[in-house]
mmCIF file of N, CA, C and O in Angstrom:
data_model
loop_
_atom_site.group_PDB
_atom_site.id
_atom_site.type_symbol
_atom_site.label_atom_id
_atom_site.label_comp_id
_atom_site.label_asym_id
_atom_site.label_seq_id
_atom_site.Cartn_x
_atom_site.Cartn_y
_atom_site.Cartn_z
ATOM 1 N N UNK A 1 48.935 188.561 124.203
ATOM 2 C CA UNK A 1 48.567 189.623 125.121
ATOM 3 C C UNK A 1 47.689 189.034 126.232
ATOM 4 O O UNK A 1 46.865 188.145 126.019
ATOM 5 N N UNK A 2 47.956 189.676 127.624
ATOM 6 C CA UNK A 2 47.527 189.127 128.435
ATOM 7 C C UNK A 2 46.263 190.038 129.227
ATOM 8 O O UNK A 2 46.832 190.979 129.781
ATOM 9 N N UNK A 3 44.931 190.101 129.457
ATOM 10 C CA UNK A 3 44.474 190.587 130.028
ATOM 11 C C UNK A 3 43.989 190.432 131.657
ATOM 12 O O UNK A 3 43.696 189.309 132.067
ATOM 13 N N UNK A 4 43.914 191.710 132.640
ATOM 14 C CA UNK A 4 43.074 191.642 133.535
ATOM 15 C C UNK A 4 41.480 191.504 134.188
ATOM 16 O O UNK A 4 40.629 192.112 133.538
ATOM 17 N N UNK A 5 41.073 190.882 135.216
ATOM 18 C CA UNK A 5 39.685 191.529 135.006
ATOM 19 C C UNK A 5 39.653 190.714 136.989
ATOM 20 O O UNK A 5 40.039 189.656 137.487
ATOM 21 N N UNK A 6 39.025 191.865 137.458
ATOM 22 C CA UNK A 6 38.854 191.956 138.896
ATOM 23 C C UNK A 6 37.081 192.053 139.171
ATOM 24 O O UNK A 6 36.245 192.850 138.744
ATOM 25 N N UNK A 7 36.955 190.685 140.208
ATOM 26 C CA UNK A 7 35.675 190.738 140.679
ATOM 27 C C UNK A 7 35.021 190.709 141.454
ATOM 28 O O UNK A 7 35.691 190.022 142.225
ATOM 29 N N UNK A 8 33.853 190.981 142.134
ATOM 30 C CA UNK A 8 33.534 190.436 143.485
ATOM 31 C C UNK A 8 33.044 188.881 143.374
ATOM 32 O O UNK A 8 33.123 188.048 142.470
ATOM 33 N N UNK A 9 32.774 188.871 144.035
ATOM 34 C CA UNK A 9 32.172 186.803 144.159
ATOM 35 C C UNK A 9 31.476 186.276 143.557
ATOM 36 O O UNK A 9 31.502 185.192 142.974
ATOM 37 N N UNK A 10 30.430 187.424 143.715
ATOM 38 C CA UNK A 10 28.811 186.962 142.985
ATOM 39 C C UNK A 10 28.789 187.378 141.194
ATOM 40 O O UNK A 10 27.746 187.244 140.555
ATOM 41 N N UNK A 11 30.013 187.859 140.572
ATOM 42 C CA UNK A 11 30.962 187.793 139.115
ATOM 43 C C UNK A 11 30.574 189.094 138.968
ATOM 44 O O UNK A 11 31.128 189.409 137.915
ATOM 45 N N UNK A 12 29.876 190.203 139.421
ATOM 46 C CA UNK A 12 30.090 191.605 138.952
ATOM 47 C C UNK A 12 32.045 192.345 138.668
ATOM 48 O O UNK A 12 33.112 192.152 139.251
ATOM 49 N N UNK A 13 31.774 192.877 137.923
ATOM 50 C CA UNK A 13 33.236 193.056 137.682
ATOM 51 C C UNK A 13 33.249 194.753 138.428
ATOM 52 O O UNK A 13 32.376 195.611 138.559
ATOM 53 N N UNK A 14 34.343 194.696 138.710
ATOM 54 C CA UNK A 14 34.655 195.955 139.062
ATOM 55 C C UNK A 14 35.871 196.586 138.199
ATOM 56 O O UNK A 14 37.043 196.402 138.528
ATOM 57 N N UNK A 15 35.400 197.537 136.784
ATOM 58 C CA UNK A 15 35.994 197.774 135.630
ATOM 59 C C UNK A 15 36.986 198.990 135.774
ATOM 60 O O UNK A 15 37.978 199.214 135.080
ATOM 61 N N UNK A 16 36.382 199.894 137.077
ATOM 62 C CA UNK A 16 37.359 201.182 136.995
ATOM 63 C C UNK A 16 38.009 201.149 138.329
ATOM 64 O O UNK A 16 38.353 202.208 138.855
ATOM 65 N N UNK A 17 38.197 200.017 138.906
ATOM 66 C CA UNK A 17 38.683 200.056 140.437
ATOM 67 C C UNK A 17 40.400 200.025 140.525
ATOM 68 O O UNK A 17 41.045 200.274 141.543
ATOM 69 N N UNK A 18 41.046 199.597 138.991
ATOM 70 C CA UNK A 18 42.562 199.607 139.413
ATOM 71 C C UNK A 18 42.809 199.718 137.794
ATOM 72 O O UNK A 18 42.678 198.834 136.948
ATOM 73 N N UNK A 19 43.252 201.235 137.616
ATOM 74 C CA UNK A 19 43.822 201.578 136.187
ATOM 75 C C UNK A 19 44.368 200.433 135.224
ATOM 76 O O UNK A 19 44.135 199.986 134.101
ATOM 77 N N UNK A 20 45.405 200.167 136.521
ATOM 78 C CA UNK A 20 46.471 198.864 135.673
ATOM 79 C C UNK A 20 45.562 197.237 135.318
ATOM 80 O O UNK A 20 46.145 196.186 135.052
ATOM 81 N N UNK A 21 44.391 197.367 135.386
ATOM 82 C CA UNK A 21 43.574 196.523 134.929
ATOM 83 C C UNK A 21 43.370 196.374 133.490
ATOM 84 O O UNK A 21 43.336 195.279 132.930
ATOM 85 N N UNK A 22 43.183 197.923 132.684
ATOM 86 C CA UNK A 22 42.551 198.082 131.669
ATOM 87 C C UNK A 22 43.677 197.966 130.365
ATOM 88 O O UNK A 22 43.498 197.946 129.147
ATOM 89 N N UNK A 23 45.007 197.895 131.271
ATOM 90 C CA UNK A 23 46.092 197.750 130.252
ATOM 91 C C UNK A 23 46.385 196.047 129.674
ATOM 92 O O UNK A 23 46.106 194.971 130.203
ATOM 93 N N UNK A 24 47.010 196.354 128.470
ATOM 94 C CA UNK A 24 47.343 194.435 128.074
ATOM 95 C C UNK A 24 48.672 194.174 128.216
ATOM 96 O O UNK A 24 49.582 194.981 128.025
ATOM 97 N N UNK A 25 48.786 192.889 128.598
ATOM 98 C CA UNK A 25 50.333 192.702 129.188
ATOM 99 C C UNK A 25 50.943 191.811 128.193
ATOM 100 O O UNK A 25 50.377 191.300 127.226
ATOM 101 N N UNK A 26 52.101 191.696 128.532
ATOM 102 C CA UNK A 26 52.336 190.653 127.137
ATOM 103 C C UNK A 26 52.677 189.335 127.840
ATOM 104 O O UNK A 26 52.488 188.378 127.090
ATOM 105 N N UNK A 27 53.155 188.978 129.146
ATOM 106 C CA UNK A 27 52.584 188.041 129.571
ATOM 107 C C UNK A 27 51.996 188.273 130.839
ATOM 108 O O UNK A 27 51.974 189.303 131.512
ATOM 109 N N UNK A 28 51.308 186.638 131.155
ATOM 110 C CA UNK A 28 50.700 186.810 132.613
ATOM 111 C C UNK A 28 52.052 186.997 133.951
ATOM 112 O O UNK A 28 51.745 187.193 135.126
ATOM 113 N N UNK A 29 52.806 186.941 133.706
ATOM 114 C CA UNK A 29 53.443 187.196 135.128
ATOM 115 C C UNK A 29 53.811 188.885 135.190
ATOM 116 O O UNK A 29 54.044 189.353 136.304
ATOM 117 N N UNK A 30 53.859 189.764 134.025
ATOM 118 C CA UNK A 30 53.786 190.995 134.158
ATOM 119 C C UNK A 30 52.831 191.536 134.224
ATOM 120 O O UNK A 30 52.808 192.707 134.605
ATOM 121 N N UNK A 31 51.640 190.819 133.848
ATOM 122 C CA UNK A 31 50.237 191.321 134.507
ATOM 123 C C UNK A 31 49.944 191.181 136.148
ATOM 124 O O UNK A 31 49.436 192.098 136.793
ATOM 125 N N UNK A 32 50.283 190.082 136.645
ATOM 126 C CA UNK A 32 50.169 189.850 137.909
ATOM 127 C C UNK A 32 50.897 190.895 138.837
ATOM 128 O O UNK A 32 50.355 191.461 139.786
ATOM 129 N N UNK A 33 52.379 191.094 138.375
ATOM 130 C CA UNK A 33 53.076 191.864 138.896
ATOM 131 C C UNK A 33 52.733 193.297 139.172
ATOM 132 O O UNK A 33 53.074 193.876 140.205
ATOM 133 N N UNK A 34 51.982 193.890 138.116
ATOM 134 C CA UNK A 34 51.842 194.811 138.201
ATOM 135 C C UNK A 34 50.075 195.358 138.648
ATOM 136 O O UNK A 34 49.641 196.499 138.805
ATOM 137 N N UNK A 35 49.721 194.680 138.702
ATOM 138 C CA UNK A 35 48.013 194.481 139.532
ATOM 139 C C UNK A 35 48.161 193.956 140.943
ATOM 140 O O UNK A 35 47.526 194.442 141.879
ATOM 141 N N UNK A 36 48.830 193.169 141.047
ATOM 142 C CA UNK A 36 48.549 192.380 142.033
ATOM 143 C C UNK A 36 48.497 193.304 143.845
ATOM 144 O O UNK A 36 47.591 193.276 144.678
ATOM 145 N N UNK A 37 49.458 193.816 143.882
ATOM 146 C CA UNK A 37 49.344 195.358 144.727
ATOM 147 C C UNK A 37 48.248 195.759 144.701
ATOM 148 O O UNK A 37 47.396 195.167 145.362
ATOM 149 N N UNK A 38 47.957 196.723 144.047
ATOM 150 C CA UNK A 38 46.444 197.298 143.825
ATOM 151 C C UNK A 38 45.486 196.624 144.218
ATOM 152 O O UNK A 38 44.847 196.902 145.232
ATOM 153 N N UNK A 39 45.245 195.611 143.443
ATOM 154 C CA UNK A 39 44.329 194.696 143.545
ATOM 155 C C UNK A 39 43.698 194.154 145.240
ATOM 156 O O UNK A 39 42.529 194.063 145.613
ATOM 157 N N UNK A 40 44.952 193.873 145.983
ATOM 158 C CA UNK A 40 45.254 193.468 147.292
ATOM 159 C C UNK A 40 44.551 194.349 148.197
ATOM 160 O O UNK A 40 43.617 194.016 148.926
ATOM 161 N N UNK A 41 45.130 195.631 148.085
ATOM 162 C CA UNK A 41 44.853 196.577 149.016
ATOM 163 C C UNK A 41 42.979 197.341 148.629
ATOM 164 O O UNK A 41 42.279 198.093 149.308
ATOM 165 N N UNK A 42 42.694 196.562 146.986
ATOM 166 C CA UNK A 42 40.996 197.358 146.773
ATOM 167 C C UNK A 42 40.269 196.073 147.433
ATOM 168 O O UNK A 42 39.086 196.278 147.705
ATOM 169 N N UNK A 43 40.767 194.777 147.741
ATOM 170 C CA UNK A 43 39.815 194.123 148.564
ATOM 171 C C UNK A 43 39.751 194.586 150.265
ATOM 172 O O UNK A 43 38.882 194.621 151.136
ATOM 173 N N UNK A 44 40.451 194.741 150.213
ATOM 174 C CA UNK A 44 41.083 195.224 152.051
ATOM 175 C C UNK A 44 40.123 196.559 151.851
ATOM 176 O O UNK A 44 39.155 196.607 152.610
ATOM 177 N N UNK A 45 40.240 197.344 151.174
ATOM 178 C CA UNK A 45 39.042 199.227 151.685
ATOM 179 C C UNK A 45 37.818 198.684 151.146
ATOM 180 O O UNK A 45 36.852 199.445 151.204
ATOM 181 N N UNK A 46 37.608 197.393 150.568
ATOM 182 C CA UNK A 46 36.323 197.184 150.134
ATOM 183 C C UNK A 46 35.984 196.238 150.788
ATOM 184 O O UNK A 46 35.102 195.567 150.251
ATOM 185 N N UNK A 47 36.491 195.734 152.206
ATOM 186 C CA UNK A 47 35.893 194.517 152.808
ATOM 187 C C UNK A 47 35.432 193.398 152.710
ATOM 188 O O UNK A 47 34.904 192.691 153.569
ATOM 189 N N UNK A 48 35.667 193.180 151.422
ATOM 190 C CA UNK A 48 35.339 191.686 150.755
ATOM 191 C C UNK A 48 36.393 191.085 149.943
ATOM 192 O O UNK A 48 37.430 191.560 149.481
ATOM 193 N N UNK A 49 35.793 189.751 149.875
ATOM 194 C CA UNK A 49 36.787 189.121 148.895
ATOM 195 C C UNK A 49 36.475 189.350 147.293
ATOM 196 O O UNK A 49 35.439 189.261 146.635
ATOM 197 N N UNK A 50 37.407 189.580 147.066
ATOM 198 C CA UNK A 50 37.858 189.300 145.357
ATOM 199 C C UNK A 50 38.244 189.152 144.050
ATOM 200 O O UNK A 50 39.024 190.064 143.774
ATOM 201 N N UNK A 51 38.035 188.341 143.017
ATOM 202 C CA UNK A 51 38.544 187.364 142.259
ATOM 203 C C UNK A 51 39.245 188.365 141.243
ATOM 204 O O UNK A 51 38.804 189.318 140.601
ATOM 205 N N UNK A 52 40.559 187.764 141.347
ATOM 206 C CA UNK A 52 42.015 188.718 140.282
ATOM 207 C C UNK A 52 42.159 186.952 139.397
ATOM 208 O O UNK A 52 42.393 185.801 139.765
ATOM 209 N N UNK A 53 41.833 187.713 137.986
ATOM 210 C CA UNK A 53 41.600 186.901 137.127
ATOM 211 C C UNK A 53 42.558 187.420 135.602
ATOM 212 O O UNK A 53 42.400 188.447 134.942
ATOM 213 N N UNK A 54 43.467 186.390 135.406
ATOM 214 C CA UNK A 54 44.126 186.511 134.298
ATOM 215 C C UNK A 54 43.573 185.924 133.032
ATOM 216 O O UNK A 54 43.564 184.693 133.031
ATOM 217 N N UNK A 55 43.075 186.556 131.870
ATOM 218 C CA UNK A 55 42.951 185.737 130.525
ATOM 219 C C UNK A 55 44.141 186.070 129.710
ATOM 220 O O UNK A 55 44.981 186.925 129.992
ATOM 221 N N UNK A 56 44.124 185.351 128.734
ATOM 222 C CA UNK A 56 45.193 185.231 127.451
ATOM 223 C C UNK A 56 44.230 185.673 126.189
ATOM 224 O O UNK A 56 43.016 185.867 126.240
ATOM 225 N N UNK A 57 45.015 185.771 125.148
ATOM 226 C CA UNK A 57 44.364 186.277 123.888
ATOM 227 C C UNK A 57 43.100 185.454 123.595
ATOM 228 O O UNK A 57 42.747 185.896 122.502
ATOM 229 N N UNK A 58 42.407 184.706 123.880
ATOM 230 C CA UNK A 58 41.980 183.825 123.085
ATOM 231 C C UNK A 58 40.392 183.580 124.266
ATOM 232 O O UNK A 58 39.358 182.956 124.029
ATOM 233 N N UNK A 59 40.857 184.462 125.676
ATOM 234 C CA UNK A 59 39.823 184.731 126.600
ATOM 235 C C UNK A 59 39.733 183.189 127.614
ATOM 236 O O UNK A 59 38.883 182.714 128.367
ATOM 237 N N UNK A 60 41.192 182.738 127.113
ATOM 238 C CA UNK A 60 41.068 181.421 128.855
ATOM 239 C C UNK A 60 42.017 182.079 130.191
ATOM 240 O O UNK A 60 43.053 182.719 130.371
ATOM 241 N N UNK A 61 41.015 181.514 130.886
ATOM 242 C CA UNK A 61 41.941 182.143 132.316
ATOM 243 C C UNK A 61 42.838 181.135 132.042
ATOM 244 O O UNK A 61 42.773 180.024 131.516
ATOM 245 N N UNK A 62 44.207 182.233 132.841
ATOM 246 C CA UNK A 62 45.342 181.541 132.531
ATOM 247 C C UNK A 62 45.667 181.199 134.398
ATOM 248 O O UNK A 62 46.061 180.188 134.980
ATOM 249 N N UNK A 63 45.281 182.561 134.877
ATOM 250 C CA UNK A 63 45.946 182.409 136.703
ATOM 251 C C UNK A 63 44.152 183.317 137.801
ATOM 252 O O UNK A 63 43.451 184.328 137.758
ATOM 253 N N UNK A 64 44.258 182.336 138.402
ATOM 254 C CA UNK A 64 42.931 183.035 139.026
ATOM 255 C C UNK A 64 43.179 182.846 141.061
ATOM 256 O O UNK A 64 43.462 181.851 141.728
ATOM 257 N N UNK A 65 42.949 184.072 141.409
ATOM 258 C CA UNK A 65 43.201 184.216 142.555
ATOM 259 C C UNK A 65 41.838 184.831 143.454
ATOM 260 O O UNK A 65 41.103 185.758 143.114
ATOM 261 N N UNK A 66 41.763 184.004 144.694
ATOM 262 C CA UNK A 66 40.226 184.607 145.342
ATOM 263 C C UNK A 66 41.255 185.565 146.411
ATOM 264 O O UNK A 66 42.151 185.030 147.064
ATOM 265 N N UNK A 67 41.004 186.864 146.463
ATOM 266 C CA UNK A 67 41.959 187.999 147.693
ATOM 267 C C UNK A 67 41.120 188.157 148.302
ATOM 268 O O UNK A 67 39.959 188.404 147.979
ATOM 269 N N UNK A 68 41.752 187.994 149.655
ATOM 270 C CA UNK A 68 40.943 188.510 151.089
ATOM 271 C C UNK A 68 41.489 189.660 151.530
ATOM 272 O O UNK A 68 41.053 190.199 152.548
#
């Protein structure tokens, strides 16, 4: 199972900013797929950059992206 977790820079997480965060994927490319939208457009109304972060069961990032 694959989890999400979305942040600003300075590592505060932002936990209720994109539903499809809180779900588990079974892999990382259907996690990406389905966040990655969302994700895009909450840095853009939030004017900053940031960090879309994939872990795996075991809590290693698997795919990590800084969004502008």
């Amino acid at each position: 199972m694959y989890r999400v977790e979305l942040s600003r820079q300075d590592g505060s997480i932002l936990a209720q900013q994109i539903a499809e965060a809180a779900v588990d994927y079974s892999s990382a490319e259907a996690a990406l797929a389905a966040v990655l939208p969302q994700a895009k457009r909450c840095a853009e109304t939030m004017s900053q950059a940031l960090w879309l972060r994939i872990y795996d069961d075991r809590a290693r990032v698997v795919f990590g992206t800084l969004l502008l």
